mmCIF file of N, CA and C in Angstrom:
data_model
loop_
_atom_site.group_PDB
_atom_site.id
_atom_site.type_symbol
_atom_site.label_atom_id
_atom_site.label_comp_id
_atom_site.label_asym_id
_atom_site.label_seq_id
_atom_site.Cartn_x
_atom_site.Cartn_y
_atom_site.Cartn_z
ATOM 1 N N UNK A 1478 -14.838 120.818 -26.149
ATOM 2 C CA UNK A 1478 -15.810 121.882 -25.964
ATOM 3 C C UNK A 1478 -15.239 122.918 -25.009
ATOM 4 N N UNK A 1479 -15.595 124.155 -25.232
ATOM 5 C CA UNK A 1479 -15.089 125.219 -24.361
ATOM 6 C C UNK A 1479 -16.200 125.681 -23.431
ATOM 7 N N UNK A 1480 -15.829 125.938 -22.210
ATOM 8 C CA UNK A 1480 -16.787 126.426 -21.225
ATOM 9 C C UNK A 1480 -16.893 127.937 -21.337
ATOM 10 N N UNK A 1481 -18.079 128.447 -21.125
ATOM 11 C CA UNK A 1481 -18.268 129.898 -21.118
ATOM 12 C C UNK A 1481 -18.058 130.385 -19.689
ATOM 13 N N UNK A 1482 -16.812 130.331 -19.233
ATOM 14 C CA UNK A 1482 -16.475 130.694 -17.859
ATOM 15 C C UNK A 1482 -16.328 132.201 -17.750
ATOM 16 N N UNK A 1483 -16.982 132.774 -16.767
ATOM 17 C CA UNK A 1483 -16.836 134.202 -16.503
ATOM 18 C C UNK A 1483 -16.260 134.389 -15.113
ATOM 19 N N UNK A 1484 -15.310 135.293 -15.004
ATOM 20 C CA UNK A 1484 -14.705 135.630 -13.721
ATOM 21 C C UNK A 1484 -15.358 136.906 -13.201
ATOM 22 N N UNK A 1485 -15.682 136.914 -11.922
ATOM 23 C CA UNK A 1485 -16.261 138.100 -11.291
ATOM 24 C C UNK A 1485 -15.152 138.950 -10.679
ATOM 25 N N UNK A 1486 -15.367 140.270 -10.728
ATOM 26 C CA UNK A 1486 -14.385 141.221 -10.210
ATOM 27 C C UNK A 1486 -15.079 142.335 -9.446
ATOM 28 N N UNK A 1487 -14.367 142.871 -8.466
ATOM 29 C CA UNK A 1487 -14.707 144.164 -7.898
ATOM 30 C C UNK A 1487 -13.784 145.168 -8.573
ATOM 31 N N UNK A 1488 -14.286 146.364 -8.801
ATOM 32 C CA UNK A 1488 -13.461 147.414 -9.392
ATOM 33 C C UNK A 1488 -13.185 148.446 -8.307
ATOM 34 N N UNK A 1489 -11.906 148.771 -8.156
ATOM 35 C CA UNK A 1489 -11.484 149.737 -7.150
ATOM 36 C C UNK A 1489 -10.630 150.798 -7.831
ATOM 37 N N UNK A 1490 -10.835 152.041 -7.426
ATOM 38 C CA UNK A 1490 -10.005 153.123 -7.949
ATOM 39 C C UNK A 1490 -9.276 153.799 -6.796
ATOM 40 N N UNK A 1491 -8.143 154.365 -7.107
ATOM 41 C CA UNK A 1491 -7.417 155.231 -6.175
ATOM 42 C C UNK A 1491 -7.513 156.627 -6.767
ATOM 43 N N UNK A 1492 -8.043 157.550 -5.999
ATOM 44 C CA UNK A 1492 -8.356 158.870 -6.547
ATOM 45 C C UNK A 1492 -8.051 159.966 -5.532
ATOM 46 N N UNK A 1493 -8.059 161.182 -6.043
ATOM 47 C CA UNK A 1493 -8.007 162.378 -5.203
ATOM 48 C C UNK A 1493 -9.077 163.330 -5.722
ATOM 49 N N UNK A 1494 -9.730 164.027 -4.805
ATOM 50 C CA UNK A 1494 -10.763 164.989 -5.183
ATOM 51 C C UNK A 1494 -10.787 166.114 -4.163
ATOM 52 N N UNK A 1495 -11.068 167.316 -4.629
ATOM 53 C CA UNK A 1495 -11.072 168.463 -3.720
ATOM 54 C C UNK A 1495 -12.471 169.019 -3.496
ATOM 55 N N UNK A 1496 -13.482 168.200 -3.614
ATOM 56 C CA UNK A 1496 -14.834 168.655 -3.299
ATOM 57 C C UNK A 1496 -14.974 168.885 -1.804
ATOM 58 N N UNK A 1497 -16.188 169.165 -1.376
ATOM 59 C CA UNK A 1497 -16.478 169.298 0.051
ATOM 60 C C UNK A 1497 -17.658 168.389 0.353
ATOM 61 N N UNK A 1498 -18.069 168.368 1.603
ATOM 62 C CA UNK A 1498 -19.203 167.519 1.972
ATOM 63 C C UNK A 1498 -20.448 167.905 1.177
ATOM 64 N N UNK A 1499 -20.565 169.188 0.833
ATOM 65 C CA UNK A 1499 -21.738 169.658 0.092
ATOM 66 C C UNK A 1499 -21.544 169.640 -1.416
ATOM 67 N N UNK A 1500 -20.317 169.505 -1.869
ATOM 68 C CA UNK A 1500 -20.050 169.528 -3.314
ATOM 69 C C UNK A 1500 -19.212 168.322 -3.715
ATOM 70 N N UNK A 1501 -19.696 167.154 -3.359
ATOM 71 C CA UNK A 1501 -18.949 165.935 -3.675
ATOM 72 C C UNK A 1501 -19.047 165.628 -5.163
ATOM 73 N N UNK A 1502 -17.918 165.297 -5.735
ATOM 74 C CA UNK A 1502 -17.900 164.882 -7.131
ATOM 75 C C UNK A 1502 -18.562 163.512 -7.243
ATOM 76 N N UNK A 1503 -19.246 163.295 -8.339
ATOM 77 C CA UNK A 1503 -19.876 162.003 -8.610
ATOM 78 C C UNK A 1503 -19.352 161.520 -9.954
ATOM 79 N N UNK A 1504 -18.873 160.281 -9.980
ATOM 80 C CA UNK A 1504 -18.396 159.738 -11.246
ATOM 81 C C UNK A 1504 -19.224 158.525 -11.623
ATOM 82 N N UNK A 1505 -19.353 158.324 -12.908
ATOM 83 C CA UNK A 1505 -19.973 157.124 -13.451
ATOM 84 C C UNK A 1505 -18.913 156.389 -14.246
ATOM 85 N N UNK A 1506 -18.854 155.091 -14.023
ATOM 86 C CA UNK A 1506 -17.962 154.233 -14.793
ATOM 87 C C UNK A 1506 -18.846 153.364 -15.660
ATOM 88 N N UNK A 1507 -18.687 153.488 -16.949
ATOM 89 C CA UNK A 1507 -19.454 152.684 -17.888
ATOM 90 C C UNK A 1507 -18.518 151.679 -18.546
ATOM 91 N N UNK A 1508 -18.924 150.421 -18.509
ATOM 92 C CA UNK A 1508 -18.231 149.371 -19.247
ATOM 93 C C UNK A 1508 -19.273 148.848 -20.233
ATOM 94 N N UNK A 1509 -19.263 149.357 -21.466
ATOM 95 C CA UNK A 1509 -20.333 149.027 -22.413
ATOM 96 C C UNK A 1509 -20.574 147.521 -22.525
ATOM 97 N N UNK A 1510 -21.850 147.161 -22.399
ATOM 98 C CA UNK A 1510 -22.238 145.763 -22.478
ATOM 99 C C UNK A 1510 -22.044 144.988 -21.196
ATOM 100 N N UNK A 1511 -21.480 145.629 -20.170
ATOM 101 C CA UNK A 1511 -21.191 144.915 -18.921
ATOM 102 C C UNK A 1511 -21.866 145.576 -17.726
ATOM 103 N N UNK A 1512 -21.585 146.847 -17.499
ATOM 104 C CA UNK A 1512 -22.083 147.481 -16.277
ATOM 105 C C UNK A 1512 -22.070 148.995 -16.394
ATOM 106 N N UNK A 1513 -22.941 149.601 -15.601
ATOM 107 C CA UNK A 1513 -22.956 151.049 -15.382
ATOM 108 C C UNK A 1513 -22.842 151.234 -13.873
ATOM 109 N N UNK A 1514 -21.765 151.826 -13.420
ATOM 110 C CA UNK A 1514 -21.516 151.979 -11.991
ATOM 111 C C UNK A 1514 -21.354 153.456 -11.665
ATOM 112 N N UNK A 1515 -21.947 153.887 -10.584
ATOM 113 C CA UNK A 1515 -21.812 155.273 -10.170
ATOM 114 C C UNK A 1515 -21.445 155.364 -8.704
ATOM 115 N N UNK A 1516 -20.722 156.429 -8.338
ATOM 116 C CA UNK A 1516 -20.312 156.568 -6.948
ATOM 117 C C UNK A 1516 -19.968 158.024 -6.653
ATOM 118 N N UNK A 1517 -20.394 158.477 -5.478
ATOM 119 C CA UNK A 1517 -19.989 159.801 -4.996
ATOM 120 C C UNK A 1517 -18.610 159.669 -4.358
ATOM 121 N N UNK A 1518 -17.774 160.659 -4.593
ATOM 122 C CA UNK A 1518 -16.407 160.634 -4.080
ATOM 123 C C UNK A 1518 -16.280 161.538 -2.870
ATOM 124 N N UNK A 1519 -15.705 161.010 -1.815
ATOM 125 C CA UNK A 1519 -15.409 161.847 -0.659
ATOM 126 C C UNK A 1519 -14.254 162.771 -1.013
ATOM 127 N N UNK A 1520 -14.283 164.004 -0.512
ATOM 128 C CA UNK A 1520 -13.138 164.887 -0.751
ATOM 129 C C UNK A 1520 -11.909 164.347 -0.022
ATOM 130 N N UNK A 1521 -10.743 164.453 -0.672
ATOM 131 C CA UNK A 1521 -9.517 163.924 -0.081
ATOM 132 C C UNK A 1521 -8.460 164.994 0.156
ATOM 133 N N UNK A 1522 -8.632 166.148 -0.470
ATOM 134 C CA UNK A 1522 -7.698 167.254 -0.235
ATOM 135 C C UNK A 1522 -8.454 168.558 -0.425
ATOM 136 N N UNK A 1523 -7.863 169.647 0.077
ATOM 137 C CA UNK A 1523 -8.509 170.952 -0.073
ATOM 138 C C UNK A 1523 -7.630 171.842 -0.937
ATOM 139 N N UNK A 1524 -8.218 172.911 -1.397
ATOM 140 C CA UNK A 1524 -7.478 173.831 -2.243
ATOM 141 C C UNK A 1524 -7.540 173.417 -3.700
ATOM 142 N N UNK A 1525 -6.800 174.139 -4.514
ATOM 143 C CA UNK A 1525 -6.835 173.872 -5.955
ATOM 144 C C UNK A 1525 -5.488 173.437 -6.513
ATOM 145 N N UNK A 1526 -4.468 173.370 -5.656
ATOM 146 C CA UNK A 1526 -3.145 172.960 -6.133
ATOM 147 C C UNK A 1526 -3.027 171.444 -6.063
ATOM 148 N N UNK A 1527 -3.173 170.802 -7.200
ATOM 149 C CA UNK A 1527 -3.071 169.347 -7.214
ATOM 150 C C UNK A 1527 -1.755 168.885 -7.836
ATOM 151 N N UNK A 1528 -0.795 169.790 -7.953
ATOM 152 C CA UNK A 1528 0.496 169.408 -8.531
ATOM 153 C C UNK A 1528 1.438 168.798 -7.500
ATOM 154 N N UNK A 1529 1.169 169.021 -6.213
ATOM 155 C CA UNK A 1529 2.058 168.501 -5.169
ATOM 156 C C UNK A 1529 1.315 167.625 -4.172
ATOM 157 N N UNK A 1530 0.415 166.798 -4.652
ATOM 158 C CA UNK A 1530 -0.346 165.943 -3.746
ATOM 159 C C UNK A 1530 0.546 164.878 -3.131
ATOM 160 N N UNK A 1531 0.223 164.512 -1.913
ATOM 161 C CA UNK A 1531 0.942 163.472 -1.185
ATOM 162 C C UNK A 1531 0.119 162.181 -1.191
ATOM 163 N N UNK A 1532 0.753 161.104 -0.755
ATOM 164 C CA UNK A 1532 0.071 159.807 -0.701
ATOM 165 C C UNK A 1532 -1.225 159.904 0.095
ATOM 166 N N UNK A 1533 -1.201 160.638 1.198
ATOM 167 C CA UNK A 1533 -2.368 160.749 2.084
ATOM 168 C C UNK A 1533 -3.530 161.499 1.435
ATOM 169 N N UNK A 1534 -3.269 162.199 0.336
ATOM 170 C CA UNK A 1534 -4.322 162.958 -0.342
ATOM 171 C C UNK A 1534 -5.175 162.090 -1.267
ATOM 172 N N UNK A 1535 -4.853 160.813 -1.343
ATOM 173 C CA UNK A 1535 -5.606 159.882 -2.184
ATOM 174 C C UNK A 1535 -6.361 158.893 -1.314
ATOM 175 N N UNK A 1536 -7.464 158.393 -1.845
ATOM 176 C CA UNK A 1536 -8.248 157.360 -1.161
ATOM 177 C C UNK A 1536 -8.603 156.273 -2.154
ATOM 178 N N UNK A 1537 -8.919 155.097 -1.609
ATOM 179 C CA UNK A 1537 -9.452 154.014 -2.433
ATOM 180 C C UNK A 1537 -10.965 154.029 -2.347
ATOM 181 N N UNK A 1538 -11.584 153.712 -3.448
ATOM 182 C CA UNK A 1538 -13.031 153.586 -3.491
ATOM 183 C C UNK A 1538 -13.354 152.347 -4.310
ATOM 184 N N UNK A 1539 -14.183 151.503 -3.730
ATOM 185 C CA UNK A 1539 -14.579 150.277 -4.417
ATOM 186 C C UNK A 1539 -16.031 150.401 -4.835
ATOM 187 N N UNK A 1540 -16.291 150.162 -6.098
ATOM 188 C CA UNK A 1540 -17.673 150.179 -6.572
ATOM 189 C C UNK A 1540 -18.400 148.997 -5.952
ATOM 190 N N UNK A 1541 -19.648 149.203 -5.572
ATOM 191 C CA UNK A 1541 -20.361 148.189 -4.799
ATOM 192 C C UNK A 1541 -20.782 146.983 -5.629
ATOM 193 N N UNK A 1542 -21.006 147.152 -6.906
ATOM 194 C CA UNK A 1542 -21.439 146.025 -7.734
ATOM 195 C C UNK A 1542 -20.237 145.299 -8.311
ATOM 196 N N UNK A 1543 -20.349 143.991 -8.385
ATOM 197 C CA UNK A 1543 -19.298 143.235 -9.044
ATOM 198 C C UNK A 1543 -19.605 143.165 -10.535
ATOM 199 N N UNK A 1544 -18.571 142.935 -11.322
ATOM 200 C CA UNK A 1544 -18.732 142.797 -12.767
ATOM 201 C C UNK A 1544 -18.166 141.444 -13.189
ATOM 202 N N UNK A 1545 -18.657 140.940 -14.312
ATOM 203 C CA UNK A 1545 -18.197 139.644 -14.825
ATOM 204 C C UNK A 1545 -17.664 139.821 -16.238
ATOM 205 N N UNK A 1546 -16.536 139.168 -16.482
ATOM 206 C CA UNK A 1546 -15.924 139.186 -17.803
ATOM 207 C C UNK A 1546 -15.612 137.763 -18.234
ATOM 208 N N UNK A 1547 -15.736 137.534 -19.532
ATOM 209 C CA UNK A 1547 -15.306 136.264 -20.106
ATOM 210 C C UNK A 1547 -13.791 136.319 -20.305
ATOM 211 N N UNK A 1548 -13.139 135.163 -20.387
ATOM 212 C CA UNK A 1548 -11.691 135.167 -20.631
ATOM 213 C C UNK A 1548 -11.367 135.911 -21.928
ATOM 214 N N UNK A 1549 -10.321 136.684 -21.901
ATOM 215 C CA UNK A 1549 -9.839 137.435 -23.066
ATOM 216 C C UNK A 1549 -10.852 138.421 -23.624
ATOM 217 N N UNK A 1550 -11.818 138.810 -22.820
ATOM 218 C CA UNK A 1550 -12.819 139.779 -23.275
ATOM 219 C C UNK A 1550 -12.198 141.163 -23.328
ATOM 220 N N UNK A 1551 -12.356 141.834 -24.446
ATOM 221 C CA UNK A 1551 -11.910 143.222 -24.558
ATOM 222 C C UNK A 1551 -12.972 144.116 -23.944
ATOM 223 N N UNK A 1552 -12.535 145.086 -23.168
ATOM 224 C CA UNK A 1552 -13.489 145.994 -22.536
ATOM 225 C C UNK A 1552 -13.052 147.432 -22.750
ATOM 226 N N UNK A 1553 -14.002 148.316 -22.639
ATOM 227 C CA UNK A 1553 -13.740 149.753 -22.661
ATOM 228 C C UNK A 1553 -14.225 150.327 -21.345
ATOM 229 N N UNK A 1554 -13.465 151.248 -20.807
ATOM 230 C CA UNK A 1554 -13.864 151.952 -19.593
ATOM 231 C C UNK A 1554 -14.140 153.400 -19.958
ATOM 232 N N UNK A 1555 -15.298 153.895 -19.554
ATOM 233 C CA UNK A 1555 -15.655 155.283 -19.818
ATOM 234 C C UNK A 1555 -16.018 155.928 -18.484
ATOM 235 N N UNK A 1556 -15.222 156.907 -18.073
ATOM 236 C CA UNK A 1556 -15.514 157.655 -16.854
ATOM 237 C C UNK A 1556 -16.172 158.973 -17.228
ATOM 238 N N UNK A 1557 -17.250 159.305 -16.534
ATOM 239 C CA UNK A 1557 -17.932 160.583 -16.721
ATOM 240 C C UNK A 1557 -18.222 161.190 -15.363
ATOM 241 N N UNK A 1558 -18.184 162.495 -15.303
ATOM 242 C CA UNK A 1558 -18.646 163.208 -14.111
ATOM 243 C C UNK A 1558 -20.147 163.380 -14.243
ATOM 244 N N UNK A 1559 -20.870 163.163 -13.173
ATOM 245 C CA UNK A 1559 -22.324 163.342 -13.235
ATOM 246 C C UNK A 1559 -22.809 164.320 -12.171
ATOM 247 N N UNK A 1560 -21.924 165.210 -11.751
ATOM 248 C CA UNK A 1560 -22.310 166.249 -10.802
ATOM 249 C C UNK A 1560 -22.183 167.597 -11.500
ATOM 250 N N UNK A 1561 -22.674 168.621 -10.851
ATOM 251 C CA UNK A 1561 -22.659 169.966 -11.445
ATOM 252 C C UNK A 1561 -21.551 170.845 -10.861
ATOM 253 N N UNK A 1562 -20.698 170.275 -10.029
ATOM 254 C CA UNK A 1562 -19.681 171.063 -9.330
ATOM 255 C C UNK A 1562 -18.420 171.152 -10.181
ATOM 256 N N UNK A 1563 -18.454 172.010 -11.177
ATOM 257 C CA UNK A 1563 -17.343 172.098 -12.119
ATOM 258 C C UNK A 1563 -16.071 172.636 -11.482
ATOM 259 N N UNK A 1564 -16.176 173.184 -10.272
ATOM 260 C CA UNK A 1564 -14.975 173.701 -9.615
ATOM 261 C C UNK A 1564 -14.250 172.623 -8.816
ATOM 262 N N UNK A 1565 -14.720 171.393 -8.846
ATOM 263 C CA UNK A 1565 -14.017 170.309 -8.157
ATOM 264 C C UNK A 1565 -13.160 169.545 -9.157
ATOM 265 N N UNK A 1566 -12.066 169.029 -8.652
ATOM 266 C CA UNK A 1566 -11.128 168.263 -9.471
ATOM 267 C C UNK A 1566 -11.173 166.808 -9.036
ATOM 268 N N UNK A 1567 -11.136 165.903 -9.995
ATOM 269 C CA UNK A 1567 -11.032 164.473 -9.713
ATOM 270 C C UNK A 1567 -9.822 163.946 -10.472
ATOM 271 N N UNK A 1568 -8.911 163.331 -9.742
ATOM 272 C CA UNK A 1568 -7.729 162.710 -10.338
ATOM 273 C C UNK A 1568 -7.788 161.218 -10.055
ATOM 274 N N UNK A 1569 -7.716 160.412 -11.079
ATOM 275 C CA UNK A 1569 -7.719 158.959 -10.894
ATOM 276 C C UNK A 1569 -6.298 158.463 -11.111
ATOM 277 N N UNK A 1570 -5.747 157.869 -10.052
ATOM 278 C CA UNK A 1570 -4.371 157.393 -10.077
ATOM 279 C C UNK A 1570 -4.286 155.950 -10.552
ATOM 280 N N UNK A 1571 -5.287 155.144 -10.179
ATOM 281 C CA UNK A 1571 -5.182 153.717 -10.429
ATOM 282 C C UNK A 1571 -6.582 153.124 -10.546
ATOM 283 N N UNK A 1572 -6.741 152.154 -11.440
ATOM 284 C CA UNK A 1572 -7.978 151.380 -11.564
ATOM 285 C C UNK A 1572 -7.585 149.921 -11.397
ATOM 286 N N UNK A 1573 -8.218 149.244 -10.451
ATOM 287 C CA UNK A 1573 -7.872 147.849 -10.174
ATOM 288 C C UNK A 1573 -9.081 146.954 -10.379
ATOM 289 N N UNK A 1574 -8.840 145.797 -10.957
ATOM 290 C CA UNK A 1574 -9.854 144.757 -11.099
ATOM 291 C C UNK A 1574 -9.447 143.635 -10.155
ATOM 292 N N UNK A 1575 -10.223 143.455 -9.091
ATOM 293 C CA UNK A 1575 -9.886 142.492 -8.046
ATOM 294 C C UNK A 1575 -10.710 141.226 -8.248
ATOM 295 N N UNK A 1576 -10.061 140.112 -8.622
ATOM 296 C CA UNK A 1576 -10.816 138.875 -8.846
ATOM 297 C C UNK A 1576 -11.512 138.426 -7.566
ATOM 298 N N UNK A 1577 -12.722 137.955 -7.719
ATOM 299 C CA UNK A 1577 -13.494 137.496 -6.568
ATOM 300 C C UNK A 1577 -13.388 135.980 -6.493
ATOM 301 N N UNK A 1578 -12.796 135.523 -5.410
ATOM 302 C CA UNK A 1578 -12.714 134.088 -5.150
ATOM 303 C C UNK A 1578 -13.750 133.734 -4.089
ATOM 304 N N UNK A 1579 -13.954 132.460 -3.881
ATOM 305 C CA UNK A 1579 -14.925 132.031 -2.871
ATOM 306 C C UNK A 1579 -14.553 132.581 -1.498
ATOM 307 N N UNK A 1580 -13.264 132.523 -1.143
ATOM 308 C CA UNK A 1580 -12.863 132.997 0.193
ATOM 309 C C UNK A 1580 -13.066 134.508 0.324
ATOM 310 N N UNK A 1581 -12.807 135.259 -0.746
ATOM 311 C CA UNK A 1581 -13.045 136.708 -0.694
ATOM 312 C C UNK A 1581 -14.528 136.982 -0.515
ATOM 313 N N UNK A 1582 -15.362 136.262 -1.265
ATOM 314 C CA UNK A 1582 -16.807 136.462 -1.158
ATOM 315 C C UNK A 1582 -17.283 136.142 0.267
ATOM 316 N N UNK A 1583 -16.793 135.042 0.839
ATOM 317 C CA UNK A 1583 -17.184 134.673 2.206
ATOM 318 C C UNK A 1583 -16.717 135.723 3.206
ATOM 319 N N UNK A 1584 -15.486 136.228 3.041
ATOM 320 C CA UNK A 1584 -14.973 137.268 3.936
ATOM 321 C C UNK A 1584 -15.824 138.527 3.853
ATOM 322 N N UNK A 1585 -16.196 138.907 2.637
ATOM 323 C CA UNK A 1585 -17.004 140.118 2.463
ATOM 324 C C UNK A 1585 -18.392 139.943 3.072
ATOM 325 N N UNK A 1586 -18.983 138.778 2.909
ATOM 326 C CA UNK A 1586 -20.295 138.537 3.513
ATOM 327 C C UNK A 1586 -20.190 138.600 5.032
ATOM 328 N N UNK A 1587 -19.116 138.041 5.580
ATOM 329 C CA UNK A 1587 -18.908 138.083 7.028
ATOM 330 C C UNK A 1587 -18.736 139.530 7.493
ATOM 331 N N UNK A 1588 -17.961 140.329 6.731
ATOM 332 C CA UNK A 1588 -17.768 141.743 7.082
ATOM 333 C C UNK A 1588 -19.090 142.496 7.039
ATOM 334 N N UNK A 1589 -19.913 142.212 6.023
ATOM 335 C CA UNK A 1589 -21.215 142.878 5.919
ATOM 336 C C UNK A 1589 -22.070 142.551 7.136
ATOM 337 N N UNK A 1590 -22.098 141.274 7.519
ATOM 338 C CA UNK A 1590 -22.889 140.873 8.682
ATOM 339 C C UNK A 1590 -22.384 141.553 9.946
ATOM 340 N N UNK A 1591 -21.060 141.611 10.106
ATOM 341 C CA UNK A 1591 -20.496 142.263 11.292
ATOM 342 C C UNK A 1591 -20.838 143.751 11.303
ATOM 343 N N UNK A 1592 -20.777 144.388 10.139
ATOM 344 C CA UNK A 1592 -21.105 145.811 10.045
ATOM 345 C C UNK A 1592 -22.563 146.042 10.403
ATOM 346 N N UNK A 1593 -23.450 145.230 9.851
ATOM 347 C CA UNK A 1593 -24.877 145.362 10.155
ATOM 348 C C UNK A 1593 -25.110 145.139 11.643
ATOM 349 N N UNK A 1594 -24.442 144.146 12.236
ATOM 350 C CA UNK A 1594 -24.605 143.882 13.666
ATOM 351 C C UNK A 1594 -24.128 145.072 14.493
ATOM 352 N N UNK A 1595 -23.003 145.682 14.095
ATOM 353 C CA UNK A 1595 -22.508 146.861 14.813
ATOM 354 C C UNK A 1595 -23.500 148.009 14.707
ATOM 355 N N UNK A 1596 -24.069 148.199 13.514
ATOM 356 C CA UNK A 1596 -25.049 149.272 13.318
ATOM 357 C C UNK A 1596 -26.273 149.019 14.185
ATOM 358 N N UNK A 1597 -26.755 147.783 14.174
ATOM 359 C CA UNK A 1597 -27.919 147.438 14.994
ATOM 360 C C UNK A 1597 -27.607 147.687 16.467
ATOM 361 N N UNK A 1598 -26.413 147.282 16.899
ATOM 362 C CA UNK A 1598 -26.035 147.472 18.301
ATOM 363 C C UNK A 1598 -26.031 148.946 18.689
ATOM 364 N N UNK A 1599 -25.636 149.831 17.765
ATOM 365 C CA UNK A 1599 -25.607 151.256 18.102
ATOM 366 C C UNK A 1599 -27.011 151.835 18.227
ATOM 367 N N UNK A 1600 -28.013 151.166 17.657
ATOM 368 C CA UNK A 1600 -29.384 151.662 17.737
ATOM 369 C C UNK A 1600 -30.033 151.360 19.088
ATOM 370 N N UNK A 1601 -29.410 150.523 19.862
ATOM 371 C CA UNK A 1601 -29.969 150.167 21.159
ATOM 372 C C UNK A 1601 -29.266 150.958 22.252
ATOM 373 N N UNK A 1602 -30.057 151.615 23.090
ATOM 374 C CA UNK A 1602 -29.488 152.438 24.164
ATOM 375 C C UNK A 1602 -28.751 151.561 25.165
ATOM 376 N N UNK A 1603 -29.322 150.420 25.484
ATOM 377 C CA UNK A 1603 -28.734 149.511 26.448
ATOM 378 C C UNK A 1603 -28.788 148.105 25.852
ATOM 379 N N UNK A 1604 -27.645 147.587 25.377
ATOM 380 C CA UNK A 1604 -27.672 146.275 24.731
ATOM 381 C C UNK A 1604 -28.226 145.166 25.628
ATOM 382 N N UNK A 1605 -28.125 145.348 26.948
ATOM 383 C CA UNK A 1605 -28.634 144.321 27.860
ATOM 384 C C UNK A 1605 -30.156 144.263 27.785
ATOM 385 N N UNK A 1606 -30.793 145.429 27.755
ATOM 386 C CA UNK A 1606 -32.255 145.470 27.690
ATOM 387 C C UNK A 1606 -32.779 145.408 26.257
ATOM 388 N N UNK A 1607 -31.888 145.658 25.276
ATOM 389 C CA UNK A 1607 -32.307 145.722 23.872
ATOM 390 C C UNK A 1607 -33.466 146.687 23.674
ATOM 391 N N UNK A 1608 -33.344 147.856 24.261
ATOM 392 C CA UNK A 1608 -34.366 148.885 24.146
ATOM 393 C C UNK A 1608 -33.952 149.867 23.064
ATOM 394 N N UNK A 1609 -34.826 150.065 22.100
ATOM 395 C CA UNK A 1609 -34.514 151.003 21.029
ATOM 396 C C UNK A 1609 -34.455 152.425 21.559
ATOM 397 N N UNK A 1610 -33.564 153.210 20.982
ATOM 398 C CA UNK A 1610 -33.503 154.620 21.327
ATOM 399 C C UNK A 1610 -34.776 155.288 20.817
ATOM 400 N N UNK A 1611 -35.402 156.103 21.640
ATOM 401 C CA UNK A 1611 -36.691 156.691 21.281
ATOM 402 C C UNK A 1611 -36.594 157.692 20.137
ATOM 403 N N UNK A 1612 -35.436 158.332 19.967
ATOM 404 C CA UNK A 1612 -35.317 159.341 18.912
ATOM 405 C C UNK A 1612 -34.933 158.743 17.558
ATOM 406 N N UNK A 1613 -34.797 157.439 17.484
ATOM 407 C CA UNK A 1613 -34.401 156.767 16.256
ATOM 408 C C UNK A 1613 -35.532 156.787 15.241
ATOM 409 N N UNK A 1614 -35.208 157.133 13.997
ATOM 410 C CA UNK A 1614 -36.223 157.166 12.941
ATOM 411 C C UNK A 1614 -36.017 156.013 11.972
ATOM 412 N N UNK A 1615 -37.042 155.734 11.164
ATOM 413 C CA UNK A 1615 -36.909 154.717 10.121
ATOM 414 C C UNK A 1615 -35.772 155.073 9.170
ATOM 415 N N UNK A 1616 -35.632 156.372 8.897
ATOM 416 C CA UNK A 1616 -34.568 156.822 7.998
ATOM 417 C C UNK A 1616 -33.202 156.431 8.561
ATOM 418 N N UNK A 1617 -33.012 156.629 9.882
ATOM 419 C CA UNK A 1617 -31.739 156.266 10.508
ATOM 420 C C UNK A 1617 -31.455 154.781 10.331
ATOM 421 N N UNK A 1618 -32.471 153.969 10.519
ATOM 422 C CA UNK A 1618 -32.300 152.521 10.386
ATOM 423 C C UNK A 1618 -31.971 152.169 8.944
ATOM 424 N N UNK A 1619 -32.698 152.765 7.990
ATOM 425 C CA UNK A 1619 -32.437 152.493 6.578
ATOM 426 C C UNK A 1619 -31.020 152.887 6.194
ATOM 427 N N UNK A 1620 -30.542 154.005 6.714
ATOM 428 C CA UNK A 1620 -29.197 154.457 6.381
ATOM 429 C C UNK A 1620 -28.151 153.537 6.991
ATOM 430 N N UNK A 1621 -28.470 152.902 8.088
ATOM 431 C CA UNK A 1621 -27.524 152.011 8.746
ATOM 432 C C UNK A 1621 -27.331 150.710 8.010
ATOM 433 N N UNK A 1622 -28.335 150.237 7.314
ATOM 434 C CA UNK A 1622 -28.251 148.939 6.653
ATOM 435 C C UNK A 1622 -27.836 149.097 5.264
#
């Protein structure tokens, strides 16, 4: 008998984009039958000349949702822009499928907890007294978590 084993992956891209903080490119990655993933891209270079980009002009971006594939499953990747900033350029250099192992999952959960703890710590004016900053809003807290 064969097991219906599925491997989980994180998808990471290496890209360059010349948007700005106000005109960030947004891409959607569709894997038909598997996932619909969307992400805003931080600008990585300025100007319109993308013929001489350097290594530093690219960034990695990891989609937040994991995807699962069966062994030998054929997949299609469809990238679409979902922003209106037609004057921005997006160049995708690399698409990586990173297998998720138990140790990777545990490391990521630990990193998430540490990040949340750091965010919580920044919300307190004096960690000794654990007094919340008076100007802190619910929105600030939501954005931190």
